[in-house]
PDB file of C-alpha atoms in Angstrom:
ATOM      1  CA  ALA A   1     -25.997  19.077 -28.669  1.00 86.00           C
ATOM      2  CA  GLU A   2     -28.451  18.905 -31.563  1.00 95.00           C
ATOM      3  CA  ILE A   3     -28.424  22.687 -32.068  1.00 96.00           C
ATOM      4  CA  ALA A   4     -24.618  22.797 -32.045  1.00 96.00           C
ATOM      5  CA  GLU A   5     -24.407  19.983 -34.595  1.00 97.00           C
ATOM      6  CA  THR A   6     -27.006  21.658 -36.803  1.00 96.00           C
ATOM      7  CA  LEU A   7     -25.052  24.927 -36.763  1.00 96.00           C
ATOM      8  CA  ARG A   8     -21.866  23.043 -37.615  1.00 95.00           C
ATOM      9  CA  GLY A   9     -23.767  21.316 -40.413  1.00 95.00           C
ATOM     10  CA  ILE A  10     -24.547  24.670 -42.054  1.00 94.00           C
ATOM     11  CA  GLY A  11     -20.880  25.624 -41.924  1.00 92.00           C
ATOM     12  CA  LEU A  12     -20.618  27.599 -38.685  1.00 93.00           C
ATOM     13  CA  GLY A  13     -17.932  27.194 -36.061  1.00 91.00           C
ATOM     14  CA  VAL A  14     -19.421  26.357 -32.669  1.00 95.00           C
ATOM     15  CA  THR A  15     -18.012  26.185 -29.148  1.00 95.00           C
ATOM     16  CA  THR A  16     -20.123  24.631 -26.400  1.00 97.00           C
ATOM     17  CA  PHE A  17     -19.761  24.528 -22.652  1.00 96.00           C
ATOM     18  CA  ALA A  18     -21.848  23.549 -19.654  1.00 97.00           C
ATOM     19  CA  GLY A  19     -23.677  26.292 -17.821  1.00 96.00           C
ATOM     20  CA  ARG A  20     -26.156  26.701 -15.040  1.00 97.00           C
ATOM     21  CA  GLY A  21     -29.319  28.691 -15.609  1.00 93.00           C
ATOM     22  CA  LYS A  22     -32.171  29.713 -13.341  1.00 93.00           C
ATOM     23  CA  ASN A  23     -33.732  26.253 -13.586  1.00 94.00           C
ATOM     24  CA  GLY A  24     -30.608  24.082 -13.663  1.00 96.00           C
ATOM     25  CA  ALA A  25     -28.043  22.787 -16.131  1.00 96.00           C
ATOM     26  CA  VAL A  26     -27.934  24.235 -19.651  1.00 94.00           C
ATOM     27  CA  GLU A  27     -25.699  23.918 -22.685  1.00 95.00           C
ATOM     28  CA  VAL A  28     -24.212  27.250 -23.739  1.00 96.00           C
ATOM     29  CA  ILE A  29     -23.430  27.558 -27.438  1.00 96.00           C
ATOM     30  CA  HIS A  30     -21.132  30.283 -28.734  1.00 95.00           C
ATOM     31  CA  THR A  31     -20.665  31.043 -32.413  1.00 94.00           C
ATOM     32  CA  VAL A  32     -19.454  33.976 -34.468  1.00 89.00           C
ATOM     33  CA  VAL A  33     -21.667  34.545 -37.477  1.00 91.00           C
ATOM     34  CA  LYS A  34     -21.244  37.000 -40.315  1.00 89.00           C
ATOM     35  CA  ARG A  35     -24.032  39.578 -40.357  1.00 90.00           C
ATOM     36  CA  LYS A  36     -25.423  38.206 -43.608  1.00 93.00           C
ATOM     37  CA  ASP A  37     -25.797  34.742 -41.989  1.00 93.00           C
ATOM     38  CA  VAL A  38     -27.556  35.755 -38.753  1.00 95.00           C
ATOM     39  CA  ALA A  39     -31.081  35.073 -40.037  1.00 95.00           C
ATOM     40  CA  ARG A  40     -30.058  31.620 -41.297  1.00 95.00           C
ATOM     41  CA  ALA A  41     -28.417  30.741 -37.961  1.00 96.00           C
ATOM     42  CA  MET A  42     -31.400  32.011 -35.957  1.00 96.00           C
ATOM     43  CA  GLY A  43     -33.766  30.041 -38.178  1.00 96.00           C
ATOM     44  CA  ALA A  44     -31.768  26.861 -37.615  1.00 96.00           C
ATOM     45  CA  VAL A  45     -31.816  27.363 -33.834  1.00 96.00           C
ATOM     46  CA  HIS A  46     -35.515  28.160 -33.595  1.00 95.00           C
ATOM     47  CA  THR A  47     -36.457  25.269 -35.867  1.00 96.00           C
ATOM     48  CA  LEU A  48     -35.076  22.941 -33.186  1.00 96.00           C
ATOM     49  CA  ASP A  49     -36.003  24.941 -30.069  1.00 95.00           C
ATOM     50  CA  ASP A  50     -38.551  27.699 -30.445  1.00 94.00           C
ATOM     51  CA  ASP A  51     -37.878  28.780 -26.838  1.00 92.00           C
ATOM     52  CA  ALA A  52     -34.065  28.975 -27.156  1.00 93.00           C
ATOM     53  CA  PHE A  53     -32.526  31.975 -25.404  1.00 93.00           C
ATOM     54  CA  VAL A  54     -30.397  33.748 -28.027  1.00 94.00           C
ATOM     55  CA  THR A  55     -28.330  36.930 -27.849  1.00 94.00           C
ATOM     56  CA  VAL A  56     -26.786  38.772 -30.786  1.00 93.00           C
ATOM     57  CA  SER A  57     -23.920  41.214 -30.247  1.00 92.00           C
ATOM     58  CA  GLU A  58     -21.813  43.381 -32.524  1.00 89.00           C
ATOM     59  CA  VAL A  59     -18.171  42.320 -32.590  1.00 83.00           C
ATOM     60  CA  SER A  60     -15.537  45.026 -32.819  1.00 81.00           C
ATOM     61  CA  ALA A  61     -12.545  42.778 -33.536  1.00 79.00           C
ATOM     62  CA  ILE A  62     -11.679  39.149 -34.216  1.00 75.00           C
ATOM     63  CA  GLN A  63      -8.189  37.675 -34.278  1.00 73.00           C
ATOM     64  CA  HIS A  64      -7.293  34.330 -35.802  1.00 69.00           C
ATOM     65  CA  GLY A  65      -9.651  31.369 -35.771  1.00 71.00           C
ATOM     66  CA  TRP A  66     -10.865  29.280 -38.672  1.00 67.00           C
ATOM     67  CA  MET A  67     -13.223  31.976 -39.954  1.00 66.00           C
ATOM     68  CA  PHE A  68     -10.490  34.534 -40.520  1.00 62.00           C
ATOM     69  CA  PRO A  69      -7.155  32.763 -41.001  1.00 62.00           C
ATOM     70  CA  LYS A  70      -3.941  34.756 -41.130  1.00 64.00           C
ATOM     71  CA  ARG A  71      -3.315  36.217 -44.549  1.00 64.00           C
ATOM     72  CA  ARG A  72      -0.108  35.471 -46.341  1.00 65.00           C
ATOM     73  CA  LYS A  73       2.113  38.433 -47.038  1.00 64.00           C
TER      74      LYS A  73
END
């Protein structure tokens, strides 16, 4: 929960859900980050948990959401 709140505190949208890893219960955190903000987000995560498992993927499309609201015509 602390990582999610820290990411929210630096202005990122965060969705969390319960997961189960190899060694038991885990909190899964999902966020979409602009490319220019990846290093800042990774730094925030690893400041709190140097062993955090993190994946970074290219996104081909995003629809709606707070990050990219619908544009007025």
